[in-house]
Short mmCIF file of C-alpha atoms and ligand atoms in Angstrom, two decimals:
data_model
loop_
_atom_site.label_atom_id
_atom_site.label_comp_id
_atom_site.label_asym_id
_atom_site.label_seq_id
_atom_site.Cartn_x
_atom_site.Cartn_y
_atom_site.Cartn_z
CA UNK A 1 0.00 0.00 0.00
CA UNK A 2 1.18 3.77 -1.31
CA UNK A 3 2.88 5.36 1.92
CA UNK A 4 -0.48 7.87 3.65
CA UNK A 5 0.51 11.74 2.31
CA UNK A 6 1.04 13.88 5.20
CA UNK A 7 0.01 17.77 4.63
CA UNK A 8 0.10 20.95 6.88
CA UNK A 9 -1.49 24.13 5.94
CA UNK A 10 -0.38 27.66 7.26
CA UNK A 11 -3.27 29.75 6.84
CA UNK A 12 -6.65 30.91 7.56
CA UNK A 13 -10.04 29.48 8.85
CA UNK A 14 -13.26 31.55 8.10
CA UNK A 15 -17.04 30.92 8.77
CA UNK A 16 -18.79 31.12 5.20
CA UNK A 17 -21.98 33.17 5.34
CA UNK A 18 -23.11 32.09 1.89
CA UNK A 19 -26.20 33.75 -0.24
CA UNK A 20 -27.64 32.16 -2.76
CA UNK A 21 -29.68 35.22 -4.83
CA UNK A 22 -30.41 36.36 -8.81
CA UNK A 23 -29.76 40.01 -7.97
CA UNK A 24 -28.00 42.18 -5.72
CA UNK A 25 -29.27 44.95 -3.85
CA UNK A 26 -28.70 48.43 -4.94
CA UNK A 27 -27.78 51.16 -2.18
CA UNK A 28 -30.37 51.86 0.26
CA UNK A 29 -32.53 48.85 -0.80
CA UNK A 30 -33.51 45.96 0.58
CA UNK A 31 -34.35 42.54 -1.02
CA UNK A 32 -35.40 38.90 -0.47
CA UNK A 33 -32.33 36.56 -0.96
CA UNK A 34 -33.24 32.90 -2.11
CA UNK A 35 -31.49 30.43 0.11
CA UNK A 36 -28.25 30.81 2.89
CA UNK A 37 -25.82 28.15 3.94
CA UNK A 38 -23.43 29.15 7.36
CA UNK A 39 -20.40 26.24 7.15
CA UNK A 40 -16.90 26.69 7.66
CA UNK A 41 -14.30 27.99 5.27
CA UNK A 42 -11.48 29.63 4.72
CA UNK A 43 -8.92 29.09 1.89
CA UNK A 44 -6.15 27.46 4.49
CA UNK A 45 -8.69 25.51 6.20
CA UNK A 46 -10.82 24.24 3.21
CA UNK A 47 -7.64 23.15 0.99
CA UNK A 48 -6.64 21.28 4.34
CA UNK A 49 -10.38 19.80 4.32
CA UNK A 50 -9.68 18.13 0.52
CA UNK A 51 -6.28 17.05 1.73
CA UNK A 52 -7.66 15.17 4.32
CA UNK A 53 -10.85 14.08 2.08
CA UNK A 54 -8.35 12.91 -0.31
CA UNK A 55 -7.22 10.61 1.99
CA UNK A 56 -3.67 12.19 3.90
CA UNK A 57 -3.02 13.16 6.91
CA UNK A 58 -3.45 16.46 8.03
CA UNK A 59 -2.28 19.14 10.20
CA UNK A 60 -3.57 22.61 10.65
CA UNK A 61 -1.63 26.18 12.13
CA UNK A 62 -4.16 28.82 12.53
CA UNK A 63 -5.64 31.81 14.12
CA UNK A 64 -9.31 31.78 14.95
CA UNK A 65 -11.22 34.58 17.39
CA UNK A 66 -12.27 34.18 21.13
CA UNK A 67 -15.86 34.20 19.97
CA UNK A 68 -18.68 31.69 19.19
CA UNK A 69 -17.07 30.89 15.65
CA UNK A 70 -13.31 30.14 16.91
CA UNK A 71 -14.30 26.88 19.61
CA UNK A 72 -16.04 26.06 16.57
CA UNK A 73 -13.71 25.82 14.08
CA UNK A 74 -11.18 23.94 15.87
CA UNK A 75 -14.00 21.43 16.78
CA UNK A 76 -14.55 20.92 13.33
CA UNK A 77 -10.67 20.47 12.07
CA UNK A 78 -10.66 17.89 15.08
CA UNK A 79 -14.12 15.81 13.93
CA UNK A 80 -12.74 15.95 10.68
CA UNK A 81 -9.68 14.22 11.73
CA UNK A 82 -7.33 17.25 10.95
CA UNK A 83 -4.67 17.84 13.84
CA UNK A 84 -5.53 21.12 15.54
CA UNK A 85 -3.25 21.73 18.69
CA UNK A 86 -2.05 24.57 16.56
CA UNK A 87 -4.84 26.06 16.18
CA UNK A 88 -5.13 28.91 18.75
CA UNK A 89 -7.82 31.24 19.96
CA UNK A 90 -6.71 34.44 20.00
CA UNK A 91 -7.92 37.01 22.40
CA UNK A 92 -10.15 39.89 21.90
CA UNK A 93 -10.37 39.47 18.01
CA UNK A 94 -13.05 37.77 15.94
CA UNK A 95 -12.88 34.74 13.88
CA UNK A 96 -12.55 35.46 10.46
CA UNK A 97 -15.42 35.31 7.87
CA UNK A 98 -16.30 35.66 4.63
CA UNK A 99 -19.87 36.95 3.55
CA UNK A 100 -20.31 35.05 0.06
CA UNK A 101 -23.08 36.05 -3.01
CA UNK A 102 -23.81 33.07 -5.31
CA UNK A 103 -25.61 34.18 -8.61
CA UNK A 104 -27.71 31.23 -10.30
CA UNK A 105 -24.82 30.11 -12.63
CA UNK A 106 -23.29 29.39 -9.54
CA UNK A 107 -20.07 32.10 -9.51
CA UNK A 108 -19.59 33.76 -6.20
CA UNK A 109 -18.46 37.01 -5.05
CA UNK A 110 -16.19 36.79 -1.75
CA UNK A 111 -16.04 39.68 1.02
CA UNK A 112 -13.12 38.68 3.56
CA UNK A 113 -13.15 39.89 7.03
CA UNK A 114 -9.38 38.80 8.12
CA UNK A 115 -9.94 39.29 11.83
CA UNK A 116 -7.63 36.26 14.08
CA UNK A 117 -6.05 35.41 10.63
CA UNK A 118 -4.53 38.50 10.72
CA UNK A 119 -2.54 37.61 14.05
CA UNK A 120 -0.87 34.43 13.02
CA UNK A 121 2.83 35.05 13.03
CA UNK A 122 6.11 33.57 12.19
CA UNK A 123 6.14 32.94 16.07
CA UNK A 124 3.56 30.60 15.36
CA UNK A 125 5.05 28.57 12.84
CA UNK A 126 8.33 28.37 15.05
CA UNK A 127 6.05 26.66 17.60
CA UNK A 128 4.34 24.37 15.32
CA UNK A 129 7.65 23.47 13.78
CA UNK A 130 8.02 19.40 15.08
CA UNK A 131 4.76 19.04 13.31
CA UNK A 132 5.46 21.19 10.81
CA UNK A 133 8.97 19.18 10.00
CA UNK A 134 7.46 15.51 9.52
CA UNK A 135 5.33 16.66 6.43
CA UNK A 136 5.59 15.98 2.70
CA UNK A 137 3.98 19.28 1.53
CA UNK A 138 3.33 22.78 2.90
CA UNK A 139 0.13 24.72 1.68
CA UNK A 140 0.32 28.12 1.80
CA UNK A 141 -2.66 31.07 0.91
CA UNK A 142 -2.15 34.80 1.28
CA UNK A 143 -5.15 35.15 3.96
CA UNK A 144 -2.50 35.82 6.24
CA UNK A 145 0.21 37.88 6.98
CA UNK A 146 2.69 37.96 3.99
CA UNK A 147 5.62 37.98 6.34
CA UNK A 148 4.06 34.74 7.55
CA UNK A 149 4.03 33.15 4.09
CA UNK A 150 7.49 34.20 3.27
CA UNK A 151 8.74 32.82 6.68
CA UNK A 152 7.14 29.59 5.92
CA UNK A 153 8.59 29.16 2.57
CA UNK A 154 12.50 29.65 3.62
CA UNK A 155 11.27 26.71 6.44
CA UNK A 156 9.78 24.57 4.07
CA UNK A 157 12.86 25.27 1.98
CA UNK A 158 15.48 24.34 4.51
CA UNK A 159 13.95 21.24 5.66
CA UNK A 160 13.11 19.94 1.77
CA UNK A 161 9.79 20.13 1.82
CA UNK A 162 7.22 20.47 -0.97
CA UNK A 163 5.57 23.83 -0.58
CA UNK A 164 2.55 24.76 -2.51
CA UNK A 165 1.59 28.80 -2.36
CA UNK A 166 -1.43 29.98 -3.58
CA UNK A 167 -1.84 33.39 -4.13
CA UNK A 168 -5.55 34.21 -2.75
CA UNK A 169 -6.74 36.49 -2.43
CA UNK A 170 -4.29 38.36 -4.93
CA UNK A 171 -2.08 41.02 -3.53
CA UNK A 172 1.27 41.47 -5.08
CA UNK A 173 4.08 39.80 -2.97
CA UNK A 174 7.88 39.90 -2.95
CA UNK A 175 8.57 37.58 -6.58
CA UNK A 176 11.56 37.26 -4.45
CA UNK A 177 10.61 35.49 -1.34
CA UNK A 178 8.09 33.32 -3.21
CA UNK A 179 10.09 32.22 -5.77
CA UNK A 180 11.50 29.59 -3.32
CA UNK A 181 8.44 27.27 -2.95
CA UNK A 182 7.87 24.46 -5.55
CA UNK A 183 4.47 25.85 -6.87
CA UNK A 184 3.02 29.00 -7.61
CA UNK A 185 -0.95 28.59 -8.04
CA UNK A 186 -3.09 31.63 -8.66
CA UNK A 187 -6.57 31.84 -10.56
CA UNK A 188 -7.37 33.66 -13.55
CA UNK A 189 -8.00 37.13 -11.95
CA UNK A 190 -4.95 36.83 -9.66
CA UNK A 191 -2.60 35.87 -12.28
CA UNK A 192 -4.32 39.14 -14.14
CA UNK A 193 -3.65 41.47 -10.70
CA UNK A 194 -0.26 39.88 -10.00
CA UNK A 195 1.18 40.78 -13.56
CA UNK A 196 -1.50 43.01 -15.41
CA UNK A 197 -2.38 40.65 -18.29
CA UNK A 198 -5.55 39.88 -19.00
CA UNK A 199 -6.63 36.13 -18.43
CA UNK A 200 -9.65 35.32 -20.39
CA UNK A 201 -8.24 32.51 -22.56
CA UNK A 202 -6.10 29.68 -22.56
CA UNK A 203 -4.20 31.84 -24.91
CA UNK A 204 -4.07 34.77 -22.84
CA UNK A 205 -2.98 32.27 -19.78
CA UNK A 206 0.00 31.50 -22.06
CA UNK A 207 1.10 35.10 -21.66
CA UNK A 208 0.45 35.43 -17.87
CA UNK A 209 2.19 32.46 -16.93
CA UNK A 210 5.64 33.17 -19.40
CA UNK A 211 5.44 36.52 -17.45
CA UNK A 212 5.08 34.84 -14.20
CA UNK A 213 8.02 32.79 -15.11
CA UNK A 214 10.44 35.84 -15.43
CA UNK A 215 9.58 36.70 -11.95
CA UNK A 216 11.75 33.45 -11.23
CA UNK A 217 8.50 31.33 -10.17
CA UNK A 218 9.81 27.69 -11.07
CA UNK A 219 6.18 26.23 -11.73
CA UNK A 220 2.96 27.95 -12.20
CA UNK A 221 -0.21 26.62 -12.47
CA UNK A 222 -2.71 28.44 -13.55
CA UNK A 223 -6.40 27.20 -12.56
CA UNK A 224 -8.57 28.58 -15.14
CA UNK A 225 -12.53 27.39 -13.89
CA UNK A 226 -14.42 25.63 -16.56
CA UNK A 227 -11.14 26.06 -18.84
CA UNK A 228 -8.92 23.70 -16.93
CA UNK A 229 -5.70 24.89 -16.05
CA UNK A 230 -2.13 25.64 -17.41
CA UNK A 231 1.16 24.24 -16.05
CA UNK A 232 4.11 26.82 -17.18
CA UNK A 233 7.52 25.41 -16.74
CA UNK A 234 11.05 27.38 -18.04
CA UNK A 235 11.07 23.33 -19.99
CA UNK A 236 7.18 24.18 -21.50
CA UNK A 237 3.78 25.22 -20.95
CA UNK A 238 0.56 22.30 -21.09
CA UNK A 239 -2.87 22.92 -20.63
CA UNK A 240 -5.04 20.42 -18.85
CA UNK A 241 -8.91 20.10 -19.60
CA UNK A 242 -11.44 20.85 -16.99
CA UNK A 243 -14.42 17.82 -16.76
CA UNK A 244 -18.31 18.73 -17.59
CA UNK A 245 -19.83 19.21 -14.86
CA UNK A 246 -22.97 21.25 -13.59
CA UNK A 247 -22.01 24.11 -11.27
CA UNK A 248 -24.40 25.17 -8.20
CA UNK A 249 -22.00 26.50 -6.23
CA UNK A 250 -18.38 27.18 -7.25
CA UNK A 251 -17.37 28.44 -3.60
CA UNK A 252 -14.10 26.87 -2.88
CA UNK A 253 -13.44 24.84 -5.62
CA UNK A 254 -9.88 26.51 -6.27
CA UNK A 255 -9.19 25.17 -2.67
CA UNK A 256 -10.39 21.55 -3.59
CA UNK A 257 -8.10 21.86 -6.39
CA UNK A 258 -4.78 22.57 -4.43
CA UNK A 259 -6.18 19.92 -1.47
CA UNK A 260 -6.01 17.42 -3.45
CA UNK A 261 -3.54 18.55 -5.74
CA UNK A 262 -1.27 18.46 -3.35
CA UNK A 263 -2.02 14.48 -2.26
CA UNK A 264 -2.37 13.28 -6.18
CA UNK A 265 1.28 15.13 -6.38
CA UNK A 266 2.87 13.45 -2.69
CA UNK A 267 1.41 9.83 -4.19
CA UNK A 268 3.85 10.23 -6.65
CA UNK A 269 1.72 11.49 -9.78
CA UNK A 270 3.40 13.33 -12.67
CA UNK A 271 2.30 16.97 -12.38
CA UNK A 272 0.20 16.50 -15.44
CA UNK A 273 -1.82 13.58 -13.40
CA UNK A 274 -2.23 15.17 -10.52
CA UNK A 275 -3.42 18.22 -12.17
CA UNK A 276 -5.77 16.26 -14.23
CA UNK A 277 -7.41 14.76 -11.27
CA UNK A 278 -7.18 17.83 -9.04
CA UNK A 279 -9.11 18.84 -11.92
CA UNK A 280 -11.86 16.37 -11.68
CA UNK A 281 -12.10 17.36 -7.71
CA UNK A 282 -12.46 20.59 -7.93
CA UNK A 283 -15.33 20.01 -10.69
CA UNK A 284 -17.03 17.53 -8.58
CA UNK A 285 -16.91 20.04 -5.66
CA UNK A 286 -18.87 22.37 -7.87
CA UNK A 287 -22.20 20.02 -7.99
CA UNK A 288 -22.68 20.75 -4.45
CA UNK A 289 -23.83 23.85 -2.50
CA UNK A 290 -21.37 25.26 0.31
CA UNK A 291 -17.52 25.00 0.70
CA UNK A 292 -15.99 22.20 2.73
CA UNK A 293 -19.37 20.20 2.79
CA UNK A 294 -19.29 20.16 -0.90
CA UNK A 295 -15.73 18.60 -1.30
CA UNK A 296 -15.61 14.68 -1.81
CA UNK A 297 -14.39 11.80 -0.37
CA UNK A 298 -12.04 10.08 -1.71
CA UNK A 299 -14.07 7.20 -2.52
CA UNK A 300 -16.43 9.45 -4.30
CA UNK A 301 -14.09 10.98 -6.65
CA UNK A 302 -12.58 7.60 -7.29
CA UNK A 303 -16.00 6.22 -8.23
CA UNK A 304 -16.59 8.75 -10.48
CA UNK A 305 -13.09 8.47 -11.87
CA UNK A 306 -13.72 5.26 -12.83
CA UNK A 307 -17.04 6.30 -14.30
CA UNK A 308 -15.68 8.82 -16.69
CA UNK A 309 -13.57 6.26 -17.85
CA UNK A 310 -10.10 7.54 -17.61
O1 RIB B 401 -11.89 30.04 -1.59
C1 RIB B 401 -13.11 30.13 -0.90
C2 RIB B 401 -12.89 30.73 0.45
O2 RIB B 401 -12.47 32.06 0.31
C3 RIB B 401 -14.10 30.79 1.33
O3 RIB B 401 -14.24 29.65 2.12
C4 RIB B 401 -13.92 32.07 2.11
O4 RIB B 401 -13.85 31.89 3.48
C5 RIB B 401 -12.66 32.71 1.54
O5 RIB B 401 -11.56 32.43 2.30
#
């Protein structure tokens, strides 16, 4: 039997307030919204959710508030079997969320209220550092301090360990500093904000990624929704087809994508596999409504890997 994966995430942990609605309200105005779904979120927590979904073990290092929502959320890393004695309260701040608007096609718009995510410091990752030391990969999301994310990197780094860094939500970092981790994963509109190229084709994806390369990123993916994604290498560039697959609810799905990325890649897939059936994930995550709760097992996906016949 293929040796378990072991993951840790550095990053956040959110409560999702999700809408489900046709139109927004204008100012002044209030409307009826259609459906709402509270679960837990977060881009750090949810790509540790698919990790673990996908089957490796997982550990967590977060910040969560000293209010209703921070007990919470380390209750639910623990019942999801995600190692959480570095997840810490932190006093006198709120838990982060994220107030999301899902039109009927299923796209969402994401409002991110940092709060305790906001407080988790190198300090913390010098703590959580035996844990930290015994993984295969290190997943890293810009909901948190930068500085944190850079520290993280040059201790992934030294220790020769895989460390995935996805941009989200874009803000322009130090090409510098992240140039040292293995992958470089931003979406369409943060590969647009992170370089100023548009992103609206596979074509156009080309372009981002060859200028994302110059900024001496060693691999970029680029995850490009319903168009797949693009793998840009100094060796080449390859685009990988997304799956058919009905959206209700595409909260979170660039998370399932890295999750399980990230376990395809430490089971010893080629990058082209893994993305293909990170690919599949993150699609399949799509045909359900919220964020963690719509990510599958492991059993699931293979099922309906099997079923698509590849
Ligand atoms: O990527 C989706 C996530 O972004 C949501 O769970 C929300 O909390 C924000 O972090």
């Amino acid at each position: 039997m293929a040796k378990q994966p072991k993951v840790a995430v550095v990053g956040s942990a959110n409560v999702d307030l999700i809408t489900f609605n046709d139109v927004f309200p204008r100012a002044g105005e209030t409307i009826f919204g259609k459906k709402f779904d509270l679960g837990f979120g977060g881009k750090g927590a949810n790509q540790a959710v698919a990790a673990r979904r996908c089957g490796a073990s997982v550990a967590m290092v977060a910040k969560v508030g000293s209010d209703l929502f921070g007990p919470a959320t380390i209750k639910n890393f623990e019942s999801q079997g995600i190692q959480a004695s570095h997840v810490r309260i932190a006093e006198g701040v709120s838990t982060g969320v994220a107030p999301i608007f899902v039109d009927p096609t299923g796209q969402n718009r994401i409002l991110v209220i940092k709060g305790a995510n906001e407080m988790l410091t190198p300090a913390d990752v010098d703590a959580a550092a035996p844990i930290l030391s015994a993984v295969d990969t290190i997943l890293l999301q810009f909901e948190i301090p930068l500085e944190t994310v850079y520290y993280t990197i040059k201790f992934a780094r030294s220790k020769g360990i895989r460390c995935i860094v996805n941009p989200a939500p874009a803000q322009m970092p130090e090409f510098q500093a992240v140039a040292a981790a293995d992958y470089f994963v931003p979406n369409e509109t943060e590969a647009e904000l992170l370089t100023g190229i548009h992103v609206h084709s596979v074509d156009e994806a080309r372009k981002c990624a060859a200028n994302l390369l110059t900024k001496g990123l060693s691999r970029v993916v680029i995850t490009l929704g319903d168009r797949g994604s693009l793998l840009a290498t100094n060796a080449g560039q390859e685009a990988i087809s997304a799956f058919k697959v009905t959206p209700v609810d595409t909260t979170g799905a660039g998370d399932a994508f890295i999750g399980s990325f990230a376990v395809f890649l430490a089971e010893g897939l080629t990058d082209k596999e893994a993305l293909t059936r990170a690919s599949l994930y993150a699609g399949l995550s799509t045909t359900r409504v919220g964020t963690q709760k719509s990510f599958p097992t492991r059993e699931e996906f293979e099922k309906e890997w099997k079923a698509r016949g590849i």
